[in-house]
């Protein structure tokens, strides 16, 4: 019996293999497309979150139709997608303004509309909306809205305004301002405005001005001399401490708009500005505003006058017992000898706090006061001290007439800006 041949058996096997390979390729392609789609979704999501901007399409009745981008976590868009209307989401006043904005869209295409959205956690989001009309047909049109989340911009603007208000308060109440002296050009730039005699903030000057145009020549020469010395010290010492050294204050006069002079206390450091120039910059304190005019009622506050005297700038006050132990002092005395906490020096001997040349004369005058029981006024002469000084001591006696304590007050005439 003749065997019937298997026609096309090899072709069928090859076809099956080809179909299998094709299915594998299709699966791979689908997998790659799916992975690429997810990558795009992540990118769109990240993109949308970064720019905080999307497109919202509303009907002519202001009903939500759809929005772009599709992949976003914008709270307002999410609420609209979930079926909430703008009327439900917005404050009634904002909704009324928005309706008027849409009605007059054609009149102000380039003017944005600002509104806020209050979330459940009481956070407030701010949005900027721009809109144009798309004609879907002769009888139907849509509002295409470009919606941008400007919450960060609003918060930054609010913080900037708060900082400006705080700065203006400081300027008005203290008379202080920030200045910068270019070491090479010797031009002064006012970094903040200056307050005039009527406590009005004057605009900040543009560019730099020469020293002699804003102060007397002798003051300009003093500031110029000090700047030269500070720059040499800055360049000679590369330590971090020296690079951040705050130099002692110097008193100078500045002209006002009428040509009169006001005394200022300048304090600063050597540094590089934003353009890489070496500058001497710092703060200036107006001295007449530092001397507060105290208002007190003697019948209710018998210590007010004494407190006012202790607060006078440059008047250093301290009192000691017969063993020269410090019983108290004002802050000006503490500042002169780098004492932040005045309570820390109570009970200490005068010699353990005053590490300077005047200590010898302090002890001499105090000894005379305790021995004689009389007040003594002493003034340095010649080369006794590096700078002139007036030192006054008043005995504090008990009823028997014995001097138990002495009240000391002194002031230095700081012509060379040296600590004593």
mmCIF file of C-alpha atoms in Angstrom:
data_model
loop_
_atom_site.group_PDB
_atom_site.id
_atom_site.type_symbol
_atom_site.label_atom_id
_atom_site.label_comp_id
_atom_site.label_asym_id
_atom_site.label_seq_id
_atom_site.Cartn_x
_atom_site.Cartn_y
_atom_site.Cartn_z
ATOM 1 C CA UNK A 1 0.000 0.000 0.000
ATOM 2 C CA UNK A 2 1.425 3.338 -1.019
ATOM 3 C CA UNK A 3 2.112 5.908 1.925
ATOM 4 C CA UNK A 4 0.509 9.342 1.491
ATOM 5 C CA UNK A 5 3.147 12.149 1.847
ATOM 6 C CA UNK A 6 2.667 14.939 4.561
ATOM 7 C CA UNK A 7 2.362 17.888 2.283
ATOM 8 C CA UNK A 8 3.434 21.237 3.854
ATOM 9 C CA UNK A 9 4.320 19.824 7.282
ATOM 10 C CA UNK A 10 7.622 21.751 7.253
ATOM 11 C CA UNK A 11 5.829 24.929 6.140
ATOM 12 C CA UNK A 12 3.351 24.642 8.985
ATOM 13 C CA UNK A 13 6.157 24.258 11.527
ATOM 14 C CA UNK A 14 7.961 27.302 10.185
ATOM 15 C CA UNK A 15 4.738 29.291 10.215
ATOM 16 C CA UNK A 16 4.135 28.351 13.846
ATOM 17 C CA UNK A 17 7.652 29.484 14.765
ATOM 18 C CA UNK A 18 7.181 32.739 12.878
ATOM 19 C CA UNK A 19 3.877 33.404 14.594
ATOM 20 C CA UNK A 20 5.489 32.760 17.981
ATOM 21 C CA UNK A 21 8.362 35.091 17.213
ATOM 22 C CA UNK A 22 5.889 37.723 16.024
ATOM 23 C CA UNK A 23 3.895 37.429 19.245
ATOM 24 C CA UNK A 24 7.079 37.835 21.289
ATOM 25 C CA UNK A 25 8.014 40.932 19.290
ATOM 26 C CA UNK A 26 4.534 42.369 19.736
ATOM 27 C CA UNK A 27 4.721 41.756 23.483
ATOM 28 C CA UNK A 28 8.128 43.419 23.667
ATOM 29 C CA UNK A 29 6.904 46.380 21.673
ATOM 30 C CA UNK A 30 3.820 46.711 23.865
ATOM 31 C CA UNK A 31 5.967 46.485 26.990
ATOM 32 C CA UNK A 32 8.350 49.144 25.712
ATOM 33 C CA UNK A 33 5.485 51.404 24.696
ATOM 34 C CA UNK A 34 3.860 50.966 28.084
ATOM 35 C CA UNK A 35 7.137 51.734 29.856
ATOM 36 C CA UNK A 36 7.672 54.758 27.654
ATOM 37 C CA UNK A 37 4.144 55.921 28.361
ATOM 38 C CA UNK A 38 4.700 55.667 32.097
ATOM 39 C CA UNK A 39 7.937 57.569 31.784
ATOM 40 C CA UNK A 40 6.099 60.287 29.901
ATOM 41 C CA UNK A 41 3.374 60.326 32.520
ATOM 42 C CA UNK A 42 5.961 60.782 35.270
ATOM 43 C CA UNK A 43 7.641 63.499 33.233
ATOM 44 C CA UNK A 44 4.351 65.306 32.587
ATOM 45 C CA UNK A 45 3.463 65.022 36.248
ATOM 46 C CA UNK A 46 6.829 66.440 37.290
ATOM 47 C CA UNK A 47 6.577 69.099 34.611
ATOM 48 C CA UNK A 48 3.116 70.144 35.706
ATOM 49 C CA UNK A 49 4.162 70.327 39.357
ATOM 50 C CA UNK A 50 7.183 72.438 38.535
ATOM 51 C CA UNK A 51 5.490 75.057 36.385
ATOM 52 C CA UNK A 52 2.237 74.985 38.376
ATOM 53 C CA UNK A 53 0.348 75.846 35.238
ATOM 54 C CA UNK A 54 -2.396 74.161 33.251
ATOM 55 C CA UNK A 55 -5.271 74.738 30.849
ATOM 56 C CA UNK A 56 -8.893 74.617 31.966
ATOM 57 C CA UNK A 57 -11.745 74.725 29.442
ATOM 58 C CA UNK A 58 -15.119 75.971 30.658
ATOM 59 C CA UNK A 59 -18.464 76.140 28.936
ATOM 60 C CA UNK A 60 -20.189 79.429 28.258
ATOM 61 C CA UNK A 61 -22.113 78.775 31.498
ATOM 62 C CA UNK A 62 -18.759 78.412 33.326
ATOM 63 C CA UNK A 63 -19.164 74.653 33.777
ATOM 64 C CA UNK A 64 -15.982 72.584 33.782
ATOM 65 C CA UNK A 65 -15.400 70.626 30.536
ATOM 66 C CA UNK A 66 -11.806 69.339 30.656
ATOM 67 C CA UNK A 67 -8.289 70.410 31.583
ATOM 68 C CA UNK A 68 -4.656 69.997 30.558
ATOM 69 C CA UNK A 69 -2.160 68.698 31.474
ATOM 70 C CA UNK A 70 -3.812 65.409 32.362
ATOM 71 C CA UNK A 71 -1.094 64.357 34.795
ATOM 72 C CA UNK A 72 -0.979 66.881 37.615
ATOM 73 C CA UNK A 73 -1.570 67.124 41.340
ATOM 74 C CA UNK A 74 -2.952 70.634 41.283
ATOM 75 C CA UNK A 75 -5.617 70.835 44.055
ATOM 76 C CA UNK A 76 -7.946 73.134 42.121
ATOM 77 C CA UNK A 77 -7.875 70.969 38.977
ATOM 78 C CA UNK A 78 -8.455 67.841 41.027
ATOM 79 C CA UNK A 79 -11.555 69.376 42.618
ATOM 80 C CA UNK A 80 -12.867 70.461 39.227
ATOM 81 C CA UNK A 81 -12.306 66.980 37.785
ATOM 82 C CA UNK A 82 -14.196 65.507 40.739
ATOM 83 C CA UNK A 83 -17.250 67.553 39.780
ATOM 84 C CA UNK A 84 -17.020 70.608 42.018
ATOM 85 C CA UNK A 85 -17.758 73.929 40.345
ATOM 86 C CA UNK A 86 -15.825 77.157 40.654
ATOM 87 C CA UNK A 87 -18.823 78.734 42.350
ATOM 88 C CA UNK A 88 -18.672 76.074 45.078
ATOM 89 C CA UNK A 89 -14.923 76.376 45.525
ATOM 90 C CA UNK A 90 -14.457 80.122 45.578
ATOM 91 C CA UNK A 91 -15.353 82.763 48.099
ATOM 92 C CA UNK A 92 -18.579 84.562 47.057
ATOM 93 C CA UNK A 93 -16.670 87.809 46.488
ATOM 94 C CA UNK A 94 -14.066 86.080 44.314
ATOM 95 C CA UNK A 95 -16.798 84.259 42.401
ATOM 96 C CA UNK A 96 -18.627 87.510 41.724
ATOM 97 C CA UNK A 97 -15.430 89.138 40.465
ATOM 98 C CA UNK A 98 -14.661 86.082 38.320
ATOM 99 C CA UNK A 99 -18.070 86.144 36.637
ATOM 100 C CA UNK A 100 -17.529 89.801 35.762
ATOM 101 C CA UNK A 101 -14.053 88.959 34.462
ATOM 102 C CA UNK A 102 -15.429 86.286 32.104
ATOM 103 C CA UNK A 103 -18.188 88.575 30.886
ATOM 104 C CA UNK A 104 -15.636 91.208 29.908
ATOM 105 C CA UNK A 105 -12.900 88.855 28.666
ATOM 106 C CA UNK A 106 -12.845 90.412 25.205
ATOM 107 C CA UNK A 107 -12.148 93.845 26.730
ATOM 108 C CA UNK A 108 -9.047 92.870 28.700
ATOM 109 C CA UNK A 109 -7.368 89.871 27.121
ATOM 110 C CA UNK A 110 -3.947 90.725 28.531
ATOM 111 C CA UNK A 111 -5.083 91.443 32.090
ATOM 112 C CA UNK A 112 -4.834 88.436 34.468
ATOM 113 C CA UNK A 113 -7.396 87.643 37.140
ATOM 114 C CA UNK A 114 -6.108 86.833 40.658
ATOM 115 C CA UNK A 115 -8.070 84.758 43.146
ATOM 116 C CA UNK A 116 -7.486 82.451 46.107
ATOM 117 C CA UNK A 117 -8.653 78.987 47.146
ATOM 118 C CA UNK A 118 -8.952 78.015 50.794
ATOM 119 C CA UNK A 119 -8.206 74.331 51.474
ATOM 120 C CA UNK A 120 -9.570 72.120 54.233
ATOM 121 C CA UNK A 121 -6.364 72.515 56.266
ATOM 122 C CA UNK A 122 -6.875 76.308 56.109
ATOM 123 C CA UNK A 123 -3.952 76.802 53.741
ATOM 124 C CA UNK A 124 -4.627 79.382 51.059
ATOM 125 C CA UNK A 125 -3.550 78.880 47.448
ATOM 126 C CA UNK A 126 -3.286 81.784 45.020
ATOM 127 C CA UNK A 127 -3.934 81.553 41.272
ATOM 128 C CA UNK A 128 -3.506 83.705 38.228
ATOM 129 C CA UNK A 129 -6.009 83.158 35.424
ATOM 130 C CA UNK A 130 -5.796 84.356 31.818
ATOM 131 C CA UNK A 131 -8.603 83.630 29.398
ATOM 132 C CA UNK A 132 -9.674 83.803 25.762
ATOM 133 C CA UNK A 133 -12.868 82.708 23.999
ATOM 134 C CA UNK A 134 -12.932 79.713 21.615
ATOM 135 C CA UNK A 135 -15.885 79.548 19.199
ATOM 136 C CA UNK A 136 -17.044 75.936 18.970
ATOM 137 C CA UNK A 137 -19.900 76.905 16.646
ATOM 138 C CA UNK A 138 -21.966 79.917 15.723
ATOM 139 C CA UNK A 139 -24.098 79.518 18.823
ATOM 140 C CA UNK A 140 -21.619 77.934 21.245
ATOM 141 C CA UNK A 141 -18.309 79.105 22.655
ATOM 142 C CA UNK A 142 -15.908 77.958 25.353
ATOM 143 C CA UNK A 143 -13.624 79.766 27.785
ATOM 144 C CA UNK A 144 -10.033 78.525 27.464
ATOM 145 C CA UNK A 145 -8.283 79.471 30.711
ATOM 146 C CA UNK A 146 -4.561 79.390 31.412
ATOM 147 C CA UNK A 147 -4.364 78.694 35.134
ATOM 148 C CA UNK A 148 -1.144 79.251 37.094
ATOM 149 C CA UNK A 149 -0.478 78.565 40.770
ATOM 150 C CA UNK A 150 1.307 81.670 42.099
ATOM 151 C CA UNK A 151 1.174 80.764 45.810
ATOM 152 C CA UNK A 152 4.954 80.762 46.150
ATOM 153 C CA UNK A 153 5.200 84.088 44.366
ATOM 154 C CA UNK A 154 2.546 85.588 46.639
ATOM 155 C CA UNK A 155 4.264 84.260 49.772
ATOM 156 C CA UNK A 156 7.605 85.595 48.552
ATOM 157 C CA UNK A 157 6.037 88.959 47.771
ATOM 158 C CA UNK A 158 4.379 89.057 51.204
ATOM 159 C CA UNK A 159 7.622 88.126 52.976
ATOM 160 C CA UNK A 160 9.477 90.770 50.994
ATOM 161 C CA UNK A 161 6.887 93.386 51.963
ATOM 162 C CA UNK A 162 7.108 92.341 55.631
ATOM 163 C CA UNK A 163 10.887 92.707 55.504
ATOM 164 C CA UNK A 164 10.540 96.140 53.904
ATOM 165 C CA UNK A 165 8.013 97.235 56.544
ATOM 166 C CA UNK A 166 10.334 96.008 59.302
ATOM 167 C CA UNK A 167 13.277 97.841 57.739
ATOM 168 C CA UNK A 168 11.248 101.054 57.445
ATOM 169 C CA UNK A 169 10.242 100.740 61.107
ATOM 170 C CA UNK A 170 13.885 100.395 62.119
ATOM 171 C CA UNK A 171 14.888 103.393 59.986
ATOM 172 C CA UNK A 172 12.161 105.627 61.418
ATOM 173 C CA UNK A 173 12.705 104.712 65.065
ATOM 174 C CA UNK A 174 16.504 104.574 65.166
ATOM 175 C CA UNK A 175 17.763 106.803 62.368
ATOM 176 C CA UNK A 176 20.194 104.001 61.443
ATOM 177 C CA UNK A 177 21.279 103.184 57.915
ATOM 178 C CA UNK A 178 23.657 100.798 56.161
ATOM 179 C CA UNK A 179 26.604 102.173 54.213
ATOM 180 C CA UNK A 180 29.485 100.872 52.117
ATOM 181 C CA UNK A 181 32.786 102.623 51.318
ATOM 182 C CA UNK A 182 34.642 101.430 48.214
ATOM 183 C CA UNK A 183 38.263 101.088 49.340
ATOM 184 C CA UNK A 184 39.766 101.778 45.910
ATOM 185 C CA UNK A 185 37.459 104.553 44.641
ATOM 186 C CA UNK A 186 36.726 106.006 48.096
ATOM 187 C CA UNK A 187 33.068 106.442 47.228
ATOM 188 C CA UNK A 188 30.278 105.923 49.765
ATOM 189 C CA UNK A 189 27.111 104.053 48.804
ATOM 190 C CA UNK A 190 24.027 104.158 51.023
ATOM 191 C CA UNK A 191 22.668 100.616 51.131
ATOM 192 C CA UNK A 192 19.476 101.708 52.860
ATOM 193 C CA UNK A 193 17.586 105.025 52.845
ATOM 194 C CA UNK A 194 18.246 107.737 55.420
ATOM 195 C CA UNK A 195 15.644 109.347 57.676
ATOM 196 C CA UNK A 196 15.486 113.148 57.633
ATOM 197 C CA UNK A 197 14.703 115.511 60.542
ATOM 198 C CA UNK A 198 10.967 114.959 60.073
ATOM 199 C CA UNK A 199 11.468 111.177 60.263
ATOM 200 C CA UNK A 200 10.647 110.789 56.589
ATOM 201 C CA UNK A 201 12.508 108.094 54.670
ATOM 202 C CA UNK A 202 14.535 109.655 51.877
ATOM 203 C CA UNK A 203 15.164 107.650 48.693
ATOM 204 C CA UNK A 204 18.426 105.728 48.550
ATOM 205 C CA UNK A 205 21.078 107.532 46.550
ATOM 206 C CA UNK A 206 22.079 106.003 43.225
ATOM 207 C CA UNK A 207 25.793 105.296 42.828
ATOM 208 C CA UNK A 208 28.557 106.450 45.144
ATOM 209 C CA UNK A 209 29.389 109.891 46.531
ATOM 210 C CA UNK A 210 32.681 111.372 47.709
ATOM 211 C CA UNK A 211 33.335 111.606 51.443
ATOM 212 C CA UNK A 212 33.843 115.366 51.446
ATOM 213 C CA UNK A 213 30.396 115.914 49.905
ATOM 214 C CA UNK A 214 28.544 114.300 52.792
ATOM 215 C CA UNK A 215 30.740 115.205 55.794
ATOM 216 C CA UNK A 216 33.223 117.875 56.975
ATOM 217 C CA UNK A 217 36.798 117.563 55.702
ATOM 218 C CA UNK A 218 38.266 116.620 59.103
ATOM 219 C CA UNK A 219 35.734 113.798 59.476
ATOM 220 C CA UNK A 220 36.464 112.583 55.947
ATOM 221 C CA UNK A 221 40.215 112.604 56.728
ATOM 222 C CA UNK A 222 39.617 110.595 59.920
ATOM 223 C CA UNK A 223 37.476 107.999 58.134
ATOM 224 C CA UNK A 224 40.006 107.807 55.294
ATOM 225 C CA UNK A 225 42.840 107.233 57.778
ATOM 226 C CA UNK A 226 40.958 104.530 59.634
ATOM 227 C CA UNK A 227 40.027 102.779 56.386
ATOM 228 C CA UNK A 228 43.698 102.649 55.326
ATOM 229 C CA UNK A 229 44.666 101.123 58.665
ATOM 230 C CA UNK A 230 41.859 98.557 58.638
ATOM 231 C CA UNK A 231 42.658 97.485 55.065
ATOM 232 C CA UNK A 232 46.336 96.946 55.932
ATOM 233 C CA UNK A 233 45.345 94.843 58.953
ATOM 234 C CA UNK A 234 42.879 92.876 56.832
ATOM 235 C CA UNK A 235 45.462 92.066 54.167
ATOM 236 C CA UNK A 236 48.198 91.260 56.705
ATOM 237 C CA UNK A 237 46.194 88.710 58.687
ATOM 238 C CA UNK A 238 44.572 85.802 56.836
ATOM 239 C CA UNK A 239 42.878 84.256 59.870
ATOM 240 C CA UNK A 240 39.122 83.769 59.817
ATOM 241 C CA UNK A 241 38.736 85.814 63.001
ATOM 242 C CA UNK A 242 40.524 88.793 61.474
ATOM 243 C CA UNK A 243 38.540 88.501 58.236
ATOM 244 C CA UNK A 244 35.310 88.873 60.238
ATOM 245 C CA UNK A 245 36.587 91.483 62.670
ATOM 246 C CA UNK A 246 34.124 94.200 63.619
ATOM 247 C CA UNK A 247 36.079 97.404 64.182
ATOM 248 C CA UNK A 248 35.390 99.839 67.057
ATOM 249 C CA UNK A 249 32.885 102.634 66.440
ATOM 250 C CA UNK A 250 33.969 106.055 65.203
ATOM 251 C CA UNK A 251 31.946 109.257 65.592
ATOM 252 C CA UNK A 252 31.573 111.467 62.525
ATOM 253 C CA UNK A 253 29.292 114.239 61.307
ATOM 254 C CA UNK A 254 27.120 114.070 58.207
ATOM 255 C CA UNK A 255 25.469 116.938 56.370
ATOM 256 C CA UNK A 256 21.692 117.032 56.087
ATOM 257 C CA UNK A 257 19.770 118.522 53.161
ATOM 258 C CA UNK A 258 20.094 122.017 54.680
ATOM 259 C CA UNK A 259 23.845 121.793 55.181
ATOM 260 C CA UNK A 260 23.616 121.281 58.939
ATOM 261 C CA UNK A 261 25.465 118.421 60.606
ATOM 262 C CA UNK A 262 24.252 115.455 62.635
ATOM 263 C CA UNK A 263 26.460 113.169 64.667
ATOM 264 C CA UNK A 264 26.558 109.487 63.724
ATOM 265 C CA UNK A 265 28.255 106.484 65.249
ATOM 266 C CA UNK A 266 29.829 104.355 62.482
ATOM 267 C CA UNK A 267 30.729 100.732 62.982
ATOM 268 C CA UNK A 268 31.782 98.290 60.280
ATOM 269 C CA UNK A 269 34.109 95.653 58.878
ATOM 270 C CA UNK A 270 36.260 95.040 55.811
ATOM 271 C CA UNK A 271 34.714 92.669 53.261
ATOM 272 C CA UNK A 272 34.123 92.074 49.564
ATOM 273 C CA UNK A 273 30.886 93.303 47.997
ATOM 274 C CA UNK A 274 28.725 91.520 45.423
ATOM 275 C CA UNK A 275 30.984 92.670 42.568
ATOM 276 C CA UNK A 276 34.179 91.505 44.247
ATOM 277 C CA UNK A 277 35.350 94.976 45.336
ATOM 278 C CA UNK A 278 37.019 95.448 48.717
ATOM 279 C CA UNK A 279 34.806 97.684 50.864
ATOM 280 C CA UNK A 280 34.531 99.039 54.383
ATOM 281 C CA UNK A 281 30.839 98.634 55.222
ATOM 282 C CA UNK A 282 28.588 98.620 58.242
ATOM 283 C CA UNK A 283 25.867 100.486 60.122
ATOM 284 C CA UNK A 284 25.563 104.126 61.181
ATOM 285 C CA UNK A 285 23.617 105.083 64.326
ATOM 286 C CA UNK A 286 22.260 108.598 64.666
ATOM 287 C CA UNK A 287 23.370 109.744 68.113
ATOM 288 C CA UNK A 288 20.615 112.252 68.820
ATOM 289 C CA UNK A 289 18.044 109.470 68.426
ATOM 290 C CA UNK A 290 20.051 107.121 70.642
ATOM 291 C CA UNK A 291 19.665 109.637 73.511
ATOM 292 C CA UNK A 292 16.049 108.890 74.348
ATOM 293 C CA UNK A 293 13.934 111.551 76.032
ATOM 294 C CA UNK A 294 12.454 109.755 79.032
ATOM 295 C CA UNK A 295 8.999 110.724 80.281
ATOM 296 C CA UNK A 296 8.317 109.925 83.916
ATOM 297 C CA UNK A 297 6.099 110.837 86.841
ATOM 298 C CA UNK A 298 8.186 111.522 89.978
ATOM 299 C CA UNK A 299 5.224 110.602 92.199
ATOM 300 C CA UNK A 300 4.999 107.121 90.729
ATOM 301 C CA UNK A 301 8.517 106.333 89.539
ATOM 302 C CA UNK A 302 11.203 107.846 91.726
ATOM 303 C CA UNK A 303 13.942 105.838 89.955
ATOM 304 C CA UNK A 304 13.047 107.002 86.438
ATOM 305 C CA UNK A 305 15.481 109.924 86.405
ATOM 306 C CA UNK A 306 18.290 107.724 87.679
ATOM 307 C CA UNK A 307 17.488 105.122 85.002
ATOM 308 C CA UNK A 308 17.558 107.818 82.348
ATOM 309 C CA UNK A 309 21.011 108.972 83.483
ATOM 310 C CA UNK A 310 22.344 105.421 83.342
ATOM 311 C CA UNK A 311 21.096 105.091 79.751
ATOM 312 C CA UNK A 312 23.016 108.085 78.404
ATOM 313 C CA UNK A 313 25.369 107.026 75.595
ATOM 314 C CA UNK A 314 29.115 107.300 76.314
ATOM 315 C CA UNK A 315 28.499 107.992 80.028
ATOM 316 C CA UNK A 316 30.030 105.047 81.876
ATOM 317 C CA UNK A 317 28.733 104.565 85.387
ATOM 318 C CA UNK A 318 29.669 102.069 88.098
ATOM 319 C CA UNK A 319 29.639 101.988 91.911
ATOM 320 C CA UNK A 320 31.929 100.121 94.305
ATOM 321 C CA UNK A 321 32.328 99.458 98.019
ATOM 322 C CA UNK A 322 35.341 100.250 100.172
ATOM 323 C CA UNK A 323 37.137 97.126 98.927
ATOM 324 C CA UNK A 324 36.695 98.298 95.337
ATOM 325 C CA UNK A 325 34.233 95.513 94.632
ATOM 326 C CA UNK A 326 31.732 96.364 91.894
ATOM 327 C CA UNK A 327 28.158 96.657 93.177
ATOM 328 C CA UNK A 328 26.597 97.694 89.888
ATOM 329 C CA UNK A 329 27.185 99.368 86.524
ATOM 330 C CA UNK A 330 25.375 100.569 83.428
ATOM 331 C CA UNK A 331 25.548 98.882 80.033
ATOM 332 C CA UNK A 332 27.845 101.539 78.588
ATOM 333 C CA UNK A 333 30.468 100.595 81.194
ATOM 334 C CA UNK A 334 29.923 96.909 80.382
ATOM 335 C CA UNK A 335 30.353 97.518 76.648
ATOM 336 C CA UNK A 336 33.652 99.318 77.239
ATOM 337 C CA UNK A 337 35.119 96.213 78.856
ATOM 338 C CA UNK A 338 33.318 93.564 76.792
ATOM 339 C CA UNK A 339 30.836 92.556 79.509
ATOM 340 C CA UNK A 340 27.479 91.382 78.136
ATOM 341 C CA UNK A 341 25.897 90.314 81.417
ATOM 342 C CA UNK A 342 26.263 93.031 84.064
ATOM 343 C CA UNK A 343 25.172 90.642 86.800
ATOM 344 C CA UNK A 344 28.304 88.563 86.138
ATOM 345 C CA UNK A 345 30.638 91.325 87.400
ATOM 346 C CA UNK A 346 28.780 92.144 90.634
ATOM 347 C CA UNK A 347 31.033 91.344 93.562
ATOM 348 C CA UNK A 348 34.183 91.264 91.437
ATOM 349 C CA UNK A 349 37.037 93.621 92.139
ATOM 350 C CA UNK A 350 37.519 96.586 89.841
ATOM 351 C CA UNK A 351 40.963 95.324 88.825
ATOM 352 C CA UNK A 352 39.512 92.025 87.553
ATOM 353 C CA UNK A 353 37.197 93.843 85.140
ATOM 354 C CA UNK A 354 39.109 96.941 84.058
ATOM 355 C CA UNK A 355 42.183 95.786 82.155
ATOM 356 C CA UNK A 356 43.404 99.172 80.981
ATOM 357 C CA UNK A 357 45.601 102.133 81.815
ATOM 358 C CA UNK A 358 42.902 104.190 83.629
ATOM 359 C CA UNK A 359 42.696 101.568 86.411
ATOM 360 C CA UNK A 360 45.616 103.207 88.190
ATOM 361 C CA UNK A 361 43.821 106.567 88.257
ATOM 362 C CA UNK A 362 40.508 104.970 89.215
ATOM 363 C CA UNK A 363 42.110 103.454 92.296
ATOM 364 C CA UNK A 364 43.871 106.702 93.192
ATOM 365 C CA UNK A 365 40.702 108.825 93.018
ATOM 366 C CA UNK A 366 38.571 106.219 94.816
ATOM 367 C CA UNK A 367 41.092 105.995 97.637
ATOM 368 C CA UNK A 368 40.911 109.765 98.089
ATOM 369 C CA UNK A 369 37.098 109.714 98.135
ATOM 370 C CA UNK A 370 36.888 106.973 100.766
ATOM 371 C CA UNK A 371 39.524 108.679 102.930
ATOM 372 C CA UNK A 372 38.122 112.212 102.769
ATOM 373 C CA UNK A 373 34.419 111.514 102.212
ATOM 374 C CA UNK A 374 34.335 114.267 99.577
ATOM 375 C CA UNK A 375 33.483 114.144 95.909
ATOM 376 C CA UNK A 376 36.406 114.278 93.501
ATOM 377 C CA UNK A 377 36.578 115.308 89.848
ATOM 378 C CA UNK A 378 39.662 114.322 87.875
ATOM 379 C CA UNK A 379 40.705 115.118 84.334
ATOM 380 C CA UNK A 380 43.579 113.458 82.510
ATOM 381 C CA UNK A 381 46.321 115.769 81.328
ATOM 382 C CA UNK A 382 49.250 115.470 78.942
ATOM 383 C CA UNK A 383 50.226 111.875 78.177
ATOM 384 C CA UNK A 384 48.581 110.310 81.226
ATOM 385 C CA UNK A 385 46.127 108.472 78.963
ATOM 386 C CA UNK A 386 45.911 107.730 75.283
ATOM 387 C CA UNK A 387 42.785 109.881 75.082
ATOM 388 C CA UNK A 388 41.386 112.643 77.365
ATOM 389 C CA UNK A 389 38.961 111.548 80.065
ATOM 390 C CA UNK A 390 36.844 113.141 82.802
ATOM 391 C CA UNK A 391 36.346 111.003 85.934
ATOM 392 C CA UNK A 392 33.886 112.002 88.679
ATOM 393 C CA UNK A 393 33.302 110.160 91.966
ATOM 394 C CA UNK A 394 30.584 110.897 94.538
ATOM 395 C CA UNK A 395 30.655 109.328 98.036
ATOM 396 C CA UNK A 396 27.567 107.427 99.195
ATOM 397 C CA UNK A 397 27.309 107.756 102.980
ATOM 398 C CA UNK A 398 25.163 106.195 105.659
ATOM 399 C CA UNK A 399 23.399 108.279 108.354
ATOM 400 C CA UNK A 400 26.481 108.247 110.575
ATOM 401 C CA UNK A 401 28.446 109.966 107.821
ATOM 402 C CA UNK A 402 30.705 107.020 106.996
ATOM 403 C CA UNK A 403 31.362 106.522 103.255
ATOM 404 C CA UNK A 404 30.498 102.913 102.434
ATOM 405 C CA UNK A 405 30.185 103.167 98.663
ATOM 406 C CA UNK A 406 31.253 105.432 95.830
ATOM 407 C CA UNK A 407 29.380 106.266 92.629
ATOM 408 C CA UNK A 408 31.706 106.734 89.652
ATOM 409 C CA UNK A 409 30.889 108.311 86.292
ATOM 410 C CA UNK A 410 33.328 109.072 83.518
ATOM 411 C CA UNK A 411 33.356 110.014 79.868
ATOM 412 C CA UNK A 412 36.184 109.878 77.378
ATOM 413 C CA UNK A 413 36.828 112.267 74.525
ATOM 414 C CA UNK A 414 37.514 109.661 71.907
ATOM 415 C CA UNK A 415 39.543 111.488 69.270
ATOM 416 C CA UNK A 416 41.444 108.439 68.075
ATOM 417 C CA UNK A 417 38.769 105.775 68.540
ATOM 418 C CA UNK A 418 40.643 103.780 71.182
ATOM 419 C CA UNK A 419 39.164 101.662 73.951
ATOM 420 C CA UNK A 420 39.931 102.569 77.563
#
